Structures are given as structure tokens and as C-alpha cells.
């Protein structure tokens, strides 16, 4: 008799069959049909489009609730917040539809629902961006994300100020509560945009992610249109918020029912591309927004927000320069760092050795050099494979770092050969450090990828400038001869015979 397997409390919930690409495809295909129907109802009149929008909002909330309850949409807390947000939008729609059914309409209720819905959507984005072990880890790899997000937020803040906030604040007929509402929408949307861009930069692209980002873009646009009446830009803009919210809802429901939604904020499986074409195009367009807006305002002879534009341009310029400086430092780091072991490259080591020997000629400080070579490393690759060889190199590099001092320079000198430069180190201390390194590598076996332990040993040759070795070539040649003497003497030893030159 078959018995049901109990799920461990730590085992992740498995998405159920509600997550289906076919459902997402049908929802996305239905969106233009519904939009055309909405436009047709608006032309016919009798406020049929209002009742259609109300029905769609309530139906969308029901579909989202099903996806969340059955676990197909992924992490629950953000989705619960989104369901609550669109439930409030549904309440606002029902309230507005009551104007044509009962002849009653409470504008304060609809405004309150809109503000709370915006805050709940913001909370959902914050909950996703703070997921432990996901964006935080990837942001550590993508050190440019904060700068790029700041550029987008600064430009968005200028647009919000120029077209939403400033027009409202300068209208004498707009009372205090309305101004607070505008500021609330603007701040919430700016934070949402910033976190959305960060999710975009930190998450691998999936169909669900594209739908979700489309939803957030449409949602933020609809929020801007909510305050259109207050800005005096025309009632048609406020009316356009209805179909935009409908499209946003279709995108959100489509994302909820797509199987890839569970991976939207899952730990990244691919490397972050900080110089991808799409990302650079987005940043390029963002940096051009402020001057373009000023030009448009100038030729239209409208109010020119010169102080705000100047501040925005200064901030964006500073951020771009910071990004360039960080990119240069990143490229420099890649050029001097060995990709496998994380140690310095031979090129960096040679420069440090030349600089050290030149300084030694000007001062009385001694300088030491160790050449470390793995014993029988070729047999490791031949017997256990190259992944095992790579693991051995990484572990030996780690032990070398742990066994040396903070001012020492440790580098991968060749395939299985390492070099260590020790400033202000005389011959007795040099021998002691070399022996400590040899013992640290020989003490514990290296655990291979298949779990098998493998004993690893090294041979070490050393040289000191106090032997009368004035140049980097002389130091390297002496250490290399002593390294071969250590191998000839049986390996797993330090050659400290200073008579070998």
C-alpha cells in the first residue's frame, strides 16, 4: 500500500497546477479584446465601460486570490498585498459605479482607496526586494546597481516634480489635503520605480518578470493620471487611468499564472551583466530626459523648472562619473586578479616585485620571495579530472592567504605554481613562514567535488634580497633553483640552502 509522503517544514512549497503558461497566454490575448470592448462601450455611452471596468477589477481580484491560495504565484506575502491593493481598487470602482446606479458617489472614499492601494503595491515591491538570500546576494555581485537605480530615481523625481508636484503646489485652488495626496502618490511611485529597477537589474529575465514589470509601469502611469484633475492637464487624462489600470491588472494576473513567477526573485543563476546593451540604453535615455524636458518647455514658452533641472543634471552627472570610476576600478581588479583562485596575477606580482626590489636598494629593509609549487599536480588532473584540480588550486590559494600576513603579496605564478612577496622579511623569518605554509597545506586533506579527501603537498624555494640579490630577476632565479632542489630532495619540503644561487 502506498503512503503519502509528508513534506518537511523546511521543504519549499511546490507550485501547483494553477501556474500554467496556457492560462497566461489566454489572459494576455484577452487583454486587447477587452480593451477594444471597453472603448466600444465608451463610444456607445450609458456608462457601460464603468460597469465593465468594475467587473474586470473584481474578477481580477478573484483570479489573483485563487493563484495565491493555491500557491502557484510564488512567495505569498507580496501577493497578499497586491490582492488587497486591487480589492481596494475594486471598492473604488464599485463606489464610482454607484454614481450611475444609486446616484451616490463618495470621492473621499475613492481617493482613500487609491492612496492605500498605492502604498500596498509599494509594500509588495519592498517585500520582494528584501527577500533573504536573493537580491542581497546578487546586489553584492552587481556593485553598479545602486548607482544605476539612483540615476533612474533622480530623473523620475524631476519628471514628477515638473509635471505633477509643481503644477499642483502652485495652484491656489488646490487645498492642503489634495496636495498631500499628490505628494503621497509621487513619493510612493518614486520608491516603487527605484525598487522595480533594482529587481530588473538583479533578476534573470523570465516571461513572468516581463509581465510583472509591465504591470508596475502601467500602475505607476495610472497613479500619475489619478492626479491629472488636480494638475489641470485635462479630464481626458484622468479618464485614461481606467483602461490603463485594466491593462495593468491583466499583466499582473498573467504573471501570477505563469510558472516562471516563482523564479522572479529566486537566487540568480546567471552572472549579472553590468554593461548589457539594454541597460546602457536605458541609462543613456535617462540622462537625456532632463535637458530634453527643458528644451520642450522653452519652445512651448511654458514654465521652465531650471533650478530643479540643474540639480537633477548635477546629480546625474555625479552618478555617471561615480559609475565610470567604479567601472575602471572593476576592470583594474579583473586585470590583476586570477579568475580561478582570486589571487593576484603574475603581471601584478612582477610589478610589485620590481617595485619592492627598487625600494630595497634605497632603504635597509629586506625583502623575501617564496615560490610554491604543488607536488604531483598533473596526476590530480589525470586521475580525478580538471574540476578536482581546480578545487585543489582554490583550496591551496585559500590556505596561502590564511598563512601569510596582510602586507604580503600572494599570486598565482603559473599553472600550479604560486609566488609570495614578503616585504621587510629577513632570512630567518622567511624560512619560518615558508615552513608554516608547507605545514598548513599538508596538515588537512583537500575535499574534492565528489567528497573524496586528497592529500596535497607543496615544495617551496625561497630567496632574500639580503643575500646580495639586487634585482627581481636575481631573486626569482635563486628561488626557482631552490624550488627545484626541494623537488629533487623528495618534495613536501622547504629548500633553505642559501648556498644554492
Coordinates of C-alpha atoms in Angstrom, one line a residue:
X1 CA 0.0 0.0 0.0
X2 CA 1.3 3.4 -1.0
X3 CA 1.7 6.0 1.8
X4 CA 1.7 9.8 1.4
X5 CA 5.0 11.5 1.8
X6 CA 5.0 14.1 4.5
X7 CA 6.5 17.5 3.5
X8 CA 9.3 18.7 5.7
X9 CA 8.7 22.1 7.4
X10 CA 11.9 23.4 5.7
X11 CA 11.0 22.0 2.3
X12 CA 9.8 24.7 -0.1
X13 CA 6.2 24.6 -1.2
X14 CA 5.9 23.1 -4.7
X15 CA 3.8 25.2 -7.1
X16 CA 0.6 23.5 -8.0
X17 CA -1.0 23.2 -11.4
X18 CA -2.5 26.7 -11.2
X19 CA 0.8 28.0 -12.7
X20 CA 0.3 27.3 -16.4
X21 CA 1.7 29.0 -19.5
X22 CA -1.6 28.4 -21.3
X23 CA -3.6 30.4 -18.7
X24 CA -1.1 33.2 -19.0
X25 CA -1.3 33.1 -22.8
X26 CA -5.1 33.3 -22.7
X27 CA -5.1 36.2 -20.2
X28 CA -2.6 38.2 -22.3
X29 CA -4.5 37.6 -25.6
X30 CA -7.8 38.6 -23.9
X31 CA -6.4 42.0 -22.9
X32 CA -6.7 43.7 -26.3
X33 CA -10.1 42.2 -26.8
X34 CA -11.3 43.6 -23.5
X35 CA -9.7 47.0 -24.2
X36 CA -11.5 47.2 -27.6
X37 CA -14.7 46.3 -25.9
X38 CA -14.1 49.0 -23.3
X39 CA -13.6 51.6 -26.0
X40 CA -16.7 50.4 -27.8
X41 CA -18.8 50.8 -24.6
X42 CA -17.3 54.2 -24.0
X43 CA -18.4 55.3 -27.5
X44 CA -21.9 53.8 -27.1
X45 CA -22.3 55.6 -23.8
X46 CA -24.7 54.8 -20.9
X47 CA -21.5 54.4 -18.7
X48 CA -21.2 50.7 -19.8
X49 CA -17.4 51.0 -19.7
X50 CA -17.6 51.8 -16.0
X51 CA -19.6 48.7 -15.2
X52 CA -17.1 46.6 -17.4
X53 CA -14.2 48.1 -15.5
X54 CA -15.8 47.3 -12.2
X55 CA -16.5 43.7 -13.2
X56 CA -12.9 43.2 -14.5
X57 CA -11.4 44.6 -11.3
X58 CA -13.5 42.2 -9.1
X59 CA -12.8 39.3 -11.5
X60 CA -9.1 40.0 -11.5
X61 CA -9.0 40.1 -7.7
X62 CA -10.7 36.7 -7.7
X63 CA -8.2 35.2 -10.1
X64 CA -5.3 36.6 -8.0
X65 CA -6.8 35.2 -4.9
X66 CA -7.0 31.7 -6.4
X67 CA -3.4 31.9 -7.5
X68 CA -2.2 33.0 -4.1
X69 CA -4.3 30.4 -2.2
X70 CA -3.2 27.5 -4.3
X71 CA 0.5 28.6 -4.2
X72 CA 1.2 28.9 -7.9
X73 CA 2.2 32.6 -7.8
X74 CA 5.3 32.1 -5.6
X75 CA 6.0 33.9 -2.4
X76 CA 2.7 34.8 -0.7
X77 CA 3.3 38.0 1.3
X78 CA 3.8 40.3 -1.7
X79 CA 0.8 38.7 -3.5
X80 CA -1.4 39.1 -0.5
X81 CA -0.5 42.8 -0.5
X82 CA -1.3 43.0 -4.2
X83 CA -4.6 41.3 -3.8
X84 CA -5.5 43.8 -1.1
X85 CA -4.4 46.7 -3.3
X86 CA -6.7 45.6 -6.1
X87 CA -9.5 44.8 -3.8
X88 CA -9.3 48.5 -2.8
X89 CA -9.3 49.5 -6.4
X90 CA -12.4 47.3 -6.8
X91 CA -14.1 49.1 -3.9
X92 CA -13.3 52.4 -5.6
X93 CA -14.8 51.1 -8.9
X94 CA -17.9 50.0 -7.2
X95 CA -18.2 53.3 -5.4
X96 CA -17.8 55.2 -8.7
X97 CA -20.3 52.9 -10.5
X98 CA -22.8 53.6 -7.7
X99 CA -23.0 57.1 -9.1
X100 CA -24.9 55.8 -12.1
X101 CA -26.9 53.2 -10.3
X102 CA -28.0 54.8 -7.0
X103 CA -27.0 58.4 -7.8
X104 CA -24.5 58.4 -5.0
X105 CA -20.7 58.7 -5.1
X106 CA -18.2 59.4 -2.3
X107 CA -15.0 61.0 -3.8
X108 CA -13.2 60.8 -0.5
X109 CA -13.7 57.0 -0.3
X110 CA -12.3 56.5 -3.8
X111 CA -9.3 58.8 -3.1
X112 CA -8.6 56.9 0.1
X113 CA -8.8 53.6 -1.6
X114 CA -6.4 54.8 -4.3
X115 CA -3.8 56.1 -1.8
X116 CA -3.9 52.9 0.3
X117 CA -3.7 50.8 -2.9
X118 CA -0.6 52.7 -4.0
X119 CA 1.0 52.1 -0.6
X120 CA 0.1 48.4 -0.7
X121 CA 1.7 47.9 -4.1
X122 CA 4.8 49.7 -2.7
X123 CA 4.8 47.3 0.2
X124 CA 4.7 44.3 -2.2
X125 CA 7.7 45.6 -4.1
X126 CA 9.6 46.2 -0.9
X127 CA 8.8 42.7 0.3
X128 CA 10.1 41.2 -2.9
X129 CA 13.3 43.3 -2.9
X130 CA 14.1 42.3 0.7
X131 CA 13.8 38.6 0.1
X132 CA 16.6 37.0 2.1
X133 CA 19.3 35.3 0.0
X134 CA 18.1 36.7 -3.3
X135 CA 18.6 40.3 -4.3
X136 CA 21.0 40.9 -1.5
X137 CA 23.4 38.3 -2.8
X138 CA 23.1 39.4 -6.4
X139 CA 23.5 43.1 -5.5
X140 CA 26.8 42.2 -3.9
X141 CA 27.9 40.9 -7.3
X142 CA 26.4 43.9 -9.1
X143 CA 28.1 46.9 -7.4
X144 CA 26.7 49.2 -10.1
X145 CA 23.0 48.5 -9.3
X146 CA 22.7 51.2 -6.6
X147 CA 24.2 53.9 -8.9
X148 CA 22.0 52.9 -11.8
X149 CA 18.9 52.9 -9.7
X150 CA 19.8 56.3 -8.3
X151 CA 20.1 57.7 -11.8
X152 CA 16.6 56.4 -12.7
X153 CA 15.1 57.7 -9.5
X154 CA 16.7 61.2 -9.9
X155 CA 15.3 61.5 -13.4
X156 CA 11.9 60.2 -12.3
X157 CA 11.9 62.6 -9.5
X158 CA 12.5 65.5 -11.9
X159 CA 9.7 64.4 -14.2
X160 CA 7.3 64.0 -11.2
X161 CA 8.2 67.5 -10.0
X162 CA 7.9 69.1 -13.4
X163 CA 4.6 67.6 -14.5
X164 CA 2.8 66.6 -11.2
X165 CA 4.0 68.1 -8.0
X166 CA 5.0 71.7 -9.1
X167 CA 1.7 72.3 -11.0
X168 CA -0.3 71.3 -8.0
X169 CA 1.7 73.2 -5.4
X170 CA 1.4 76.4 -7.5
X171 CA -2.4 76.2 -7.9
X172 CA -4.2 78.3 -5.3
X173 CA -7.5 76.5 -5.7
X174 CA -5.9 73.2 -4.6
X175 CA -6.4 72.7 -0.8
X176 CA -3.9 71.1 1.6
X177 CA -5.3 67.5 1.6
X178 CA -5.2 67.3 -2.2
X179 CA -1.5 68.4 -2.1
X180 CA -0.7 65.7 0.5
X181 CA -2.4 63.1 -1.8
X182 CA -0.3 64.2 -4.7
X183 CA 2.9 64.1 -2.7
X184 CA 2.0 60.6 -1.3
X185 CA 1.4 59.3 -4.8
X186 CA 4.6 60.8 -6.1
X187 CA 6.8 59.5 -3.3
X188 CA 5.3 56.0 -3.4
X189 CA 5.7 55.9 -7.2
X190 CA 9.4 57.0 -7.0
X191 CA 10.2 54.3 -4.4
X192 CA 8.3 51.7 -6.5
X193 CA 10.2 52.7 -9.6
X194 CA 13.6 52.5 -7.8
X195 CA 12.9 49.1 -6.3
X196 CA 11.5 47.9 -9.6
X197 CA 14.6 48.9 -11.5
X198 CA 16.7 47.1 -8.8
X199 CA 14.7 43.9 -9.3
X200 CA 15.1 44.2 -13.1
X201 CA 18.9 44.6 -12.7
X202 CA 19.2 41.8 -10.2
X203 CA 16.9 39.1 -11.6
X204 CA 17.2 36.9 -14.7
X205 CA 14.7 37.7 -17.3
X206 CA 11.6 35.5 -17.4
X207 CA 8.2 35.9 -19.1
X208 CA 6.6 36.4 -15.7
X209 CA 9.2 39.1 -14.8
X210 CA 8.4 41.0 -18.1
X211 CA 4.7 40.9 -17.3
X212 CA 5.2 42.0 -13.7
X213 CA 7.4 44.9 -14.8
X214 CA 4.8 45.9 -17.4
X215 CA 2.2 45.8 -14.6
X216 CA 4.3 48.1 -12.4
X217 CA 4.9 50.5 -15.3
X218 CA 1.2 50.7 -16.1
X219 CA 0.3 51.0 -12.4
X220 CA 2.7 53.9 -11.9
X221 CA 1.3 55.6 -15.0
X222 CA -2.2 55.2 -13.8
X223 CA -1.2 56.7 -10.4
X224 CA 0.1 59.8 -12.3
X225 CA -3.2 60.1 -14.1
X226 CA -5.1 59.9 -10.9
X227 CA -3.9 63.4 -10.0
X228 CA -4.4 64.8 -13.6
X229 CA -7.5 66.7 -12.5
X230 CA -5.5 68.5 -9.8
X231 CA -2.7 69.4 -12.2
X232 CA -5.2 70.9 -14.7
X233 CA -3.8 68.9 -17.6
X234 CA -7.3 67.8 -18.8
X235 CA -10.0 65.5 -17.7
X236 CA -9.2 63.1 -20.5
X237 CA -6.0 62.1 -18.7
X238 CA -7.9 61.1 -15.6
X239 CA -10.4 59.1 -17.7
X240 CA -7.4 57.3 -19.3
X241 CA -6.5 55.9 -15.9
X242 CA -9.3 53.4 -16.1
X243 CA -8.2 51.4 -19.2
X244 CA -4.6 51.6 -18.1
X245 CA -5.5 50.0 -14.7
X246 CA -7.3 47.3 -16.6
X247 CA -4.2 46.5 -18.7
X248 CA -2.1 46.6 -15.6
X249 CA -4.4 44.0 -13.9
X250 CA -4.2 41.7 -17.0
X251 CA -0.4 41.9 -16.9
X252 CA -0.4 41.1 -13.1
X253 CA -2.8 38.2 -13.4
X254 CA -0.8 36.8 -16.4
X255 CA 2.4 37.0 -14.3
X256 CA 0.7 35.3 -11.3
X257 CA -0.4 32.3 -13.5
X258 CA 2.9 31.8 -15.3
X259 CA 5.2 29.0 -13.9
X260 CA 8.3 31.3 -14.0
X261 CA 6.8 33.7 -11.5
X262 CA 8.3 31.6 -8.7
X263 CA 11.8 32.4 -10.0
X264 CA 11.3 36.2 -10.3
X265 CA 13.2 36.8 -7.0
X266 CA 14.8 33.4 -6.7
X267 CA 18.6 33.3 -6.3
X268 CA 20.2 34.3 -9.6
X269 CA 21.6 31.5 -11.8
X270 CA 23.4 33.7 -14.2
X271 CA 26.1 36.4 -13.9
X272 CA 25.0 40.0 -13.7
X273 CA 25.8 41.9 -16.8
X274 CA 26.6 45.5 -15.7
X275 CA 27.3 46.7 -19.3
X276 CA 24.5 45.0 -21.2
X277 CA 23.2 46.9 -24.2
X278 CA 19.7 47.2 -22.8
X279 CA 20.9 48.6 -19.5
X280 CA 23.2 51.1 -21.1
X281 CA 20.5 52.3 -23.5
X282 CA 18.1 52.7 -20.5
X283 CA 20.7 54.8 -18.6
X284 CA 21.5 56.8 -21.8
X285 CA 17.9 57.7 -22.3
X286 CA 17.6 58.6 -18.6
X287 CA 20.5 61.1 -18.7
X288 CA 18.9 62.8 -21.7
X289 CA 15.5 63.3 -20.2
X290 CA 16.2 66.5 -18.2
X291 CA 17.7 68.6 -21.0
X292 CA 15.0 67.4 -23.4
X293 CA 12.3 68.5 -21.0
X294 CA 13.9 71.9 -20.6
X295 CA 14.0 72.3 -24.4
X296 CA 10.4 71.3 -24.8
X297 CA 9.4 73.8 -22.0
X298 CA 11.5 76.5 -23.6
X299 CA 10.0 76.2 -27.1
X300 CA 6.5 75.9 -25.7
X301 CA 7.1 79.0 -23.6
X302 CA 5.8 77.3 -20.5
X303 CA 7.2 77.4 -17.0
X304 CA 10.8 76.2 -17.0
X305 CA 12.0 74.3 -14.0
X306 CA 15.6 75.5 -14.3
X307 CA 16.6 75.1 -10.6
X308 CA 15.2 71.6 -10.4
X309 CA 16.7 70.6 -13.8
X310 CA 20.1 72.0 -12.7
X311 CA 20.0 69.9 -9.5
X312 CA 18.9 66.8 -11.4
X313 CA 21.7 67.3 -14.1
X314 CA 24.3 67.8 -11.4
X315 CA 23.2 64.6 -9.5
X316 CA 23.0 62.5 -12.7
X317 CA 26.5 63.8 -13.8
X318 CA 28.0 62.9 -10.4
X319 CA 26.4 59.5 -10.5
X320 CA 27.6 58.8 -14.1
X321 CA 31.2 59.8 -13.0
X322 CA 30.9 57.5 -10.0
X323 CA 29.8 54.7 -12.2
X324 CA 32.7 55.3 -14.6
X325 CA 35.2 55.4 -11.7
X326 CA 33.7 52.2 -10.3
X327 CA 33.8 50.5 -13.8
X328 CA 37.5 51.5 -14.2
X329 CA 38.3 50.0 -10.7
X330 CA 36.3 46.9 -11.6
X331 CA 38.3 46.4 -14.9
X332 CA 41.5 47.0 -13.0
X333 CA 40.5 44.4 -10.4
X334 CA 39.7 41.9 -13.2
X335 CA 43.1 42.6 -14.9
X336 CA 45.1 41.9 -11.7
X337 CA 43.0 39.0 -10.2
X338 CA 43.2 35.4 -11.2
X339 CA 39.7 34.2 -12.0
X340 CA 40.1 30.8 -10.5
X341 CA 41.8 31.4 -7.2
X342 CA 41.1 35.0 -6.5
X343 CA 44.8 35.7 -6.0
X344 CA 46.8 38.3 -7.9
X345 CA 48.0 37.6 -11.4
X346 CA 51.6 37.1 -12.4
X347 CA 51.6 40.5 -14.1
X348 CA 50.7 42.3 -10.9
X349 CA 53.2 40.2 -8.9
X350 CA 56.0 41.1 -11.3
X351 CA 55.3 44.8 -11.0
X352 CA 55.1 44.5 -7.2
X353 CA 58.4 42.6 -7.1
X354 CA 60.2 45.1 -9.3
X355 CA 58.9 47.9 -7.1
X356 CA 60.0 46.1 -4.0
X357 CA 63.5 45.4 -5.2
X358 CA 63.9 49.1 -6.3
X359 CA 62.7 50.2 -2.9
X360 CA 65.1 47.8 -1.2
X361 CA 68.1 49.5 -2.9
X362 CA 67.0 52.8 -1.4
X363 CA 66.4 51.5 2.1
X364 CA 67.8 48.9 4.5
X365 CA 64.6 46.9 4.6
X366 CA 65.0 43.3 3.5
X367 CA 62.6 41.6 1.1
X368 CA 61.8 37.9 0.7
X369 CA 60.4 35.8 -2.1
X370 CA 58.8 32.3 -1.9
X371 CA 58.0 30.1 -4.9
X372 CA 55.4 27.4 -4.1
X373 CA 54.8 24.5 -6.4
X374 CA 52.2 21.7 -6.0
X375 CA 53.6 18.2 -5.9
X376 CA 52.4 15.7 -8.5
X377 CA 49.6 18.1 -9.6
X378 CA 49.4 16.6 -13.1
X379 CA 48.3 13.3 -11.6
X380 CA 45.4 15.0 -9.8
X381 CA 44.0 16.2 -13.1
X382 CA 44.7 12.9 -14.9
X383 CA 43.2 10.8 -12.1
X384 CA 40.3 12.9 -10.7
X385 CA 39.6 15.3 -13.6
X386 CA 40.0 19.1 -14.1
X387 CA 37.2 20.1 -11.7
X388 CA 39.1 18.3 -8.9
X389 CA 42.3 20.1 -10.0
X390 CA 40.5 23.4 -9.9
X391 CA 39.2 22.7 -6.4
X392 CA 42.8 21.9 -5.2
X393 CA 44.1 25.1 -6.6
X394 CA 41.3 27.1 -4.9
X395 CA 41.9 25.4 -1.6
X396 CA 45.7 25.9 -1.7
X397 CA 45.2 29.5 -2.6
X398 CA 42.9 29.9 0.5
X399 CA 45.5 28.3 2.8
X400 CA 48.2 30.6 1.3
X401 CA 46.2 33.7 2.1
X402 CA 45.5 32.4 5.7
X403 CA 49.2 31.6 6.3
X404 CA 50.6 35.0 5.2
X405 CA 50.4 38.5 6.6
X406 CA 48.2 41.4 5.4
X407 CA 51.1 43.2 3.7
X408 CA 52.3 40.2 1.8
X409 CA 51.6 39.8 -2.0
X410 CA 50.3 36.3 -2.9
X411 CA 49.9 35.5 -6.6
X412 CA 49.2 32.6 -8.9
X413 CA 52.5 32.5 -10.8
X414 CA 51.8 29.7 -13.3
X415 CA 49.6 26.7 -13.7
X416 CA 50.2 25.1 -10.3
X417 CA 52.9 27.4 -9.1
X418 CA 52.4 30.3 -6.6
X419 CA 54.6 33.2 -5.6
X420 CA 54.7 35.2 -2.4
X421 CA 56.4 38.5 -1.9
X422 CA 57.2 39.3 1.7
X423 CA 58.3 42.9 2.4
X424 CA 60.6 43.7 5.4
X425 CA 61.3 40.0 5.9
X426 CA 64.8 38.6 6.6
X427 CA 66.1 35.1 6.0
X428 CA 65.3 33.5 9.4
X429 CA 61.7 34.8 9.4
X430 CA 61.4 33.8 5.7
X431 CA 62.3 30.2 6.4
X432 CA 59.8 30.2 9.3
X433 CA 57.0 31.5 7.2
X434 CA 57.8 29.0 4.4
X435 CA 57.7 26.1 6.8
X436 CA 54.4 27.3 8.2
X437 CA 52.9 27.4 4.8
X438 CA 54.1 23.9 3.9
X439 CA 52.7 22.5 7.1
X440 CA 49.3 24.3 6.7
X441 CA 48.8 22.8 3.2
X442 CA 50.0 19.3 4.3
X443 CA 48.0 19.3 7.6
X444 CA 44.5 18.6 6.2
X445 CA 43.5 16.8 3.0
X446 CA 41.6 18.8 0.3
X447 CA 37.9 17.7 -0.1
X448 CA 37.3 17.1 -3.8
X449 CA 33.9 17.9 -5.5
X450 CA 32.9 14.2 -5.2
X451 CA 33.6 14.3 -1.4
X452 CA 36.8 12.3 -1.5
X453 CA 39.7 13.6 0.6
X454 CA 43.0 14.1 -1.2
X455 CA 46.4 14.8 0.5
X456 CA 48.2 17.7 -1.1
X457 CA 51.8 18.8 -0.6
X458 CA 54.0 21.6 -1.9
X459 CA 57.7 22.2 -2.4
X460 CA 59.0 25.7 -1.6
X461 CA 62.0 27.6 -2.8
X462 CA 62.9 30.9 -1.2
X463 CA 65.3 33.9 -1.7
X464 CA 66.1 37.1 0.2
X465 CA 67.5 40.4 -1.1
X466 CA 69.9 40.4 1.8
X467 CA 71.9 37.6 0.1
X468 CA 73.1 40.3 -2.3
X469 CA 70.3 39.7 -4.8
X470 CA 69.7 43.2 -6.0
X471 CA 67.2 42.7 -8.9
X472 CA 63.9 40.9 -9.3
X473 CA 65.4 38.6 -11.9
X474 CA 68.2 37.5 -9.5
X475 CA 65.6 36.9 -6.7
X476 CA 63.4 34.9 -9.0
X477 CA 66.3 32.8 -10.3
X478 CA 67.6 31.9 -6.9
X479 CA 64.2 31.0 -5.5
X480 CA 63.5 28.9 -8.6
X481 CA 66.7 26.9 -8.3
X482 CA 66.0 26.2 -4.6
X483 CA 62.4 25.1 -5.6
X484 CA 63.9 22.5 -7.9
X485 CA 66.3 21.5 -5.2
X486 CA 63.3 20.9 -2.9
X487 CA 61.6 18.7 -5.5
X488 CA 64.8 16.8 -6.2
X489 CA 65.2 16.3 -2.4
X490 CA 61.9 14.4 -2.2
X491 CA 59.2 17.1 -2.4
X492 CA 57.0 18.3 0.5
X493 CA 59.8 20.4 1.9
X494 CA 61.4 23.9 2.0
X495 CA 64.7 24.4 0.4
X496 CA 66.6 26.9 2.7
X497 CA 70.0 26.2 1.4
X498 CA 71.3 29.7 0.8
X499 CA 74.4 28.3 -0.9
X500 CA 72.3 27.4 -3.9
X501 CA 72.3 30.5 -6.1

